[in-house]
Coordinates of C-alpha atoms in Angstrom, one line a residue:
M1382 CA 40.0 107.0 144.3
S1383 CA 41.2 107.8 140.6
N1384 CA 39.8 110.7 138.5
D1385 CA 39.6 109.6 134.9
D1386 CA 37.1 107.3 135.3
Q1387 CA 37.7 106.7 143.3
Y1388 CA 36.6 107.9 145.2
G1389 CA 38.4 107.6 145.5
G1390 CA 40.7 106.7 142.8
G1391 CA 41.6 105.8 142.7
A1392 CA 41.9 106.3 143.4
V1393 CA 38.6 107.2 138.3
G1394 CA 35.4 106.6 136.9
G1395 CA 32.8 108.0 134.6
T1396 CA 29.4 109.2 135.7
G1397 CA 27.7 106.3 137.4
Q1398 CA 24.2 106.5 138.8
T1399 CA 22.9 104.8 141.9
R1400 CA 19.5 104.0 143.2
T1401 CA 18.8 104.4 146.9
R1402 CA 15.9 103.1 149.0
L1403 CA 15.2 105.4 151.9
P1404 CA 13.6 104.1 155.2
D1405 CA 9.9 104.2 155.5
S1406 CA 10.0 105.1 159.1
P1407 CA 9.1 108.8 159.6
S1408 CA 11.1 108.7 162.9
D1409 CA 14.4 108.3 161.0
P1410 CA 15.8 111.7 160.2
Y1411 CA 18.1 110.1 157.7
G1412 CA 15.3 109.5 155.2
T1413 CA 11.8 110.2 154.3
P1414 CA 8.7 108.1 153.4
R1415 CA 8.9 106.6 149.9
R1416 CA 6.9 107.7 146.9
T1417 CA 6.6 111.4 148.0
P1418 CA 8.0 114.4 146.1
R1419 CA 10.4 115.0 148.9
A1420 CA 11.8 111.5 148.6
S1421 CA 12.2 112.0 144.9
R1422 CA 14.2 115.2 145.5
G1423 CA 16.4 113.3 148.0
L1424 CA 17.1 110.6 145.5
I1425 CA 18.1 113.1 142.9
T1426 CA 20.4 114.8 145.4
V1427 CA 22.1 111.5 146.2
V1428 CA 22.6 110.6 142.6
G1429 CA 24.0 114.0 141.9
V1430 CA 26.5 113.8 144.7
V1431 CA 27.7 110.3 143.7
V1432 CA 28.0 111.5 140.1
L1433 CA 30.0 114.6 141.2
L1434 CA 32.3 112.5 143.3
I1435 CA 33.0 109.9 140.6
A1436 CA 33.5 112.7 138.0
A1437 CA 36.0 114.5 140.2
I1438 CA 38.0 111.3 140.9
A1439 CA 37.9 110.6 137.2
F1440 CA 39.3 114.0 136.3
A1441 CA 42.1 113.7 138.8
N1442 CA 43.2 110.3 137.5
R1443 CA 43.1 110.7 133.8
S1444 CA 45.0 107.7 132.5
Q1445 CA 48.1 107.9 130.4
P1446 CA 49.6 105.3 128.1
P1447 CA 51.8 102.8 130.0
T1448 CA 55.5 103.3 129.5
D1449 CA 56.0 99.8 128.3
P1450 CA 53.3 97.6 126.7
P1451 CA 52.5 94.3 128.3
T1452 CA 54.7 91.5 127.0
S1453 CA 51.8 89.3 126.1
N1454 CA 48.3 89.7 124.8
K1455 CA 46.8 86.7 126.4
P1456 CA 42.9 86.9 126.4
P1457 CA 41.2 87.6 129.7
T1458 CA 41.1 84.6 132.0
T1459 CA 37.7 83.3 132.9
N1460 CA 38.6 81.3 136.1
A1461 CA 36.9 82.4 139.3
T1462 CA 38.7 84.6 141.8
T1463 CA 39.1 82.0 144.4
P1464 CA 41.5 81.6 147.3
T1465 CA 44.7 79.7 146.5
G1466 CA 46.1 79.1 150.0
T1467 CA 49.1 81.4 149.3
T1468 CA 50.0 83.5 152.3
P1469 CA 49.0 87.2 151.8
V1470 CA 51.6 89.9 152.0
T1471 CA 52.4 90.9 155.6
T1472 CA 54.2 94.3 155.1
K1473 CA 52.7 97.7 154.5
S1474 CA 53.6 101.1 153.1
A1475 CA 51.4 104.1 154.0
G1476 CA 49.0 101.6 155.4
I1477 CA 48.8 99.7 152.0
P1478 CA 50.0 96.1 151.7
K1479 CA 53.2 95.9 149.7
G1480 CA 55.6 93.2 148.5
F1481 CA 53.1 91.4 146.2
A1482 CA 54.2 88.2 144.5
H1483 CA 55.8 88.6 141.0
D1484 CA 53.1 86.6 139.3
E1485 CA 49.4 86.8 138.2
Q1486 CA 48.1 86.3 141.7
G1487 CA 50.3 89.0 143.0
A1488 CA 49.2 91.4 140.3
Q1489 CA 45.5 90.7 141.1
S1490 CA 46.0 91.2 144.8
A1491 CA 47.9 94.5 144.2
A1492 CA 45.1 95.8 142.0
A1493 CA 42.4 94.9 144.5
N1494 CA 44.3 96.5 147.4
Y1495 CA 45.0 99.6 145.4
T1496 CA 41.3 100.0 144.6
V1497 CA 40.5 100.0 148.3
A1498 CA 43.3 102.5 149.1
L1499 CA 42.3 105.0 146.3
N1500 CA 38.7 105.0 147.4
S1501 CA 39.5 105.5 151.1
D1502 CA 38.7 108.7 153.1
G1503 CA 42.5 109.3 153.3
M1504 CA 42.2 110.7 149.8
L1505 CA 40.3 113.7 151.3
K1506 CA 43.5 114.9 153.0
K1507 CA 46.3 116.3 150.8
D1508 CA 49.2 114.9 152.7
V1509 CA 47.7 111.5 153.1
R1510 CA 46.6 111.6 149.4
H1511 CA 50.1 112.3 148.2
T1512 CA 51.5 109.5 150.4
L1513 CA 48.9 107.0 149.0
M1514 CA 49.8 108.1 145.4
D1515 CA 53.5 107.5 146.0
A1516 CA 52.7 104.0 147.4
V1517 CA 50.4 103.0 144.6
Y1518 CA 51.7 104.6 141.4
T1519 CA 55.0 104.7 139.6
P1520 CA 57.0 107.9 140.4
E1521 CA 56.2 109.3 137.0
A1522 CA 52.5 108.6 137.3
A1523 CA 52.3 109.8 140.9
A1524 CA 54.0 113.1 140.1
Q1525 CA 51.4 113.7 137.3
R1526 CA 48.3 112.8 139.3
K1527 CA 49.1 114.7 142.5
G1528 CA 48.4 118.0 140.9
Q1529 CA 45.3 116.7 139.1
Q1530 CA 43.8 115.4 142.3
D1531 CA 44.7 118.5 144.3
T1532 CA 42.7 120.5 141.7
A1533 CA 39.8 118.0 141.8
Y1534 CA 39.6 117.9 145.6
S1535 CA 38.9 121.6 145.9
P1536 CA 37.0 123.6 148.6
A1537 CA 34.1 123.9 146.2
F1538 CA 34.1 120.1 145.6
F1539 CA 34.2 119.5 149.4
A1540 CA 31.3 121.9 149.9
A1541 CA 29.2 120.0 147.4
L1542 CA 29.7 116.9 149.5
G1543 CA 28.8 118.7 152.7
L1544 CA 32.4 118.8 153.9
D1545 CA 34.4 121.9 155.1
A1546 CA 37.3 123.3 153.1
N1547 CA 39.7 120.8 154.7
G1548 CA 37.6 117.8 153.8
N1549 CA 36.1 117.3 157.3
A1550 CA 32.5 116.2 158.0
P1551 CA 30.3 118.4 160.2
Q1552 CA 30.3 117.5 163.9
G1553 CA 28.2 114.4 164.6
N1554 CA 28.4 113.3 160.9
T1555 CA 30.7 110.8 159.2
F1556 CA 31.6 110.9 155.5
V1557 CA 31.8 107.4 154.1
T1558 CA 33.8 106.4 151.1
R1559 CA 34.8 102.7 150.9
A1560 CA 35.4 100.3 148.1
V1561 CA 34.6 96.6 148.3
P1562 CA 36.2 94.5 145.5
V1563 CA 34.0 91.8 144.2
G1564 CA 36.4 90.1 141.8
T1565 CA 39.5 90.6 139.6
R1566 CA 40.3 89.6 136.0
V1567 CA 43.7 89.4 134.3
E1568 CA 43.5 91.0 130.9
N1569 CA 47.1 90.2 130.0
F1570 CA 50.3 89.4 131.9
G1571 CA 54.0 89.5 131.5
P1572 CA 57.0 89.6 133.8
A1573 CA 57.4 93.4 133.4
N1574 CA 53.8 94.5 132.9
A1575 CA 50.3 93.3 133.7
K1576 CA 46.8 94.5 133.0
V1577 CA 44.2 93.7 135.7
S1578 CA 40.5 94.8 136.0
V1579 CA 38.8 95.0 139.4
W1580 CA 35.0 94.8 139.7
Y1581 CA 33.9 96.6 142.8
M1582 CA 31.1 98.3 144.8
A1583 CA 31.7 101.6 146.5
L1584 CA 29.9 103.2 149.4
V1585 CA 29.7 107.0 149.2
G1586 CA 27.8 109.5 151.3
M1587 CA 27.3 111.2 154.6
T1588 CA 25.8 109.8 157.8
G1589 CA 24.1 112.1 160.3
A1590 CA 20.7 113.3 161.4
K1591 CA 20.8 116.3 159.0
S1592 CA 22.5 114.6 156.1
T1593 CA 21.0 115.3 152.7
T1594 CA 23.3 112.9 151.0
P1595 CA 22.8 109.5 152.7
V1596 CA 25.3 106.7 152.0
S1597 CA 24.5 104.9 148.7
T1598 CA 26.2 102.4 146.5
T1599 CA 27.8 102.6 143.0
W1600 CA 29.3 99.9 140.9
K1601 CA 32.5 100.2 138.8
T1602 CA 35.2 98.3 137.0
W1603 CA 38.7 99.7 137.5
T1604 CA 41.4 98.6 135.1
F1605 CA 45.0 99.0 136.1
E1606 CA 48.1 98.9 133.9
L1607 CA 50.7 97.6 136.3
T1608 CA 54.5 97.6 135.9
W1609 CA 57.0 95.6 138.0
A1610 CA 59.2 98.3 139.6
G1611 CA 61.2 98.2 142.9
D1612 CA 60.3 94.6 143.7
D1613 CA 56.6 95.4 143.6
W1614 CA 53.7 96.0 141.3
K1615 CA 53.0 99.7 140.7
V1616 CA 50.3 101.5 138.6
A1617 CA 51.5 103.1 135.4
S1618 CA 48.0 104.1 134.3
D1619 CA 44.3 103.3 135.0
T1620 CA 40.8 103.8 133.7
Q1621 CA 37.3 103.2 135.1
Q1622 CA 33.9 102.5 133.7
D1623 CA 30.4 102.0 135.1
G1624 CA 29.1 98.6 136.2
P1625 CA 28.3 95.8 135.9
A1626 CA 25.6 96.8 138.4
P1627 CA 23.1 94.3 139.8
V1628 CA 19.4 95.0 140.3
P1629 CA 18.8 96.7 143.7
G1630 CA 17.6 94.3 146.4
D1631 CA 14.6 94.6 148.6
V1632 CA 16.5 95.0 151.9
P1633 CA 15.2 98.3 153.5
A1634 CA 17.8 101.0 153.9
S1635 CA 19.3 101.3 157.4
T1636 CA 19.2 104.3 159.6
S1637 CA 22.0 106.9 159.6
D1638 CA 23.2 105.7 163.1
D1639 CA 23.4 102.1 161.9
I1640 CA 25.5 103.0 158.9
S1641 CA 27.8 105.2 161.0
K1642 CA 28.3 102.4 163.5
A1643 CA 28.9 99.8 160.9
V1644 CA 31.6 101.9 159.2
Q1645 CA 33.3 102.5 162.5
E1646 CA 33.0 98.9 163.8
F1647 CA 33.7 96.9 160.6
G1648 CA 37.3 97.2 159.4
G1649 CA 38.4 96.7 155.8
F1650 CA 40.3 93.8 154.4
T1651 CA 43.7 93.1 152.9
Y1652 CA 42.9 91.4 149.6
A1653 CA 45.0 88.5 148.3
R1654 CA 44.2 85.5 146.3

């Protein structure tokens, strides 16, 4: 969830738009039949909420120039993001993997994991948000962004998402915010600094019988300026942009209960090449 460009983040992004297909079954209170004025209004509401969320994250994470420029200007690599067999990191700080390798692979793994952390629901809670910021950003960048994000995650912002003033979902509902990295790209790399872009899909929305903002998807590319500090990669600055976004598929949207169960039953990943 970041706010220059996650939601989280990072973690942030511009104003992306998403397209949601609601279920055709009238028995599902999560959606309404397609091709009706009511469905159109629901789609507009979903898009508005996603845009609002991404905009708030973007505001809270306005990027700043890195303290030290990367030591090389190597053009972006074009090799696939494939497993290398290297053992992933096994230690964590604030629930985030740490101790990434001091090489290109480690920088890519750090960027992917930071994308997930900054788009997590922990960003809705001030104390957790500050802990995540300290674990991901350099001390200077974290100090600057904490105030920005505290302003962005305001009671009014929460209300627009259907949450209470403390960022809690109504009883019986679950607010979903999760990032799924699709791939990483090294823009340039040096021993002290690296620039890595993460292409990812994010799930954002509310489950529940009375939800007016069903969970939908948005696609972003998050670019991190990383610096090697304290024996690990830390974020000095970051920016986000929309896409690339694929054409929506033909799989019918699931019910609210199915989405809620999936979010609770399927855990996230530790990403490492």
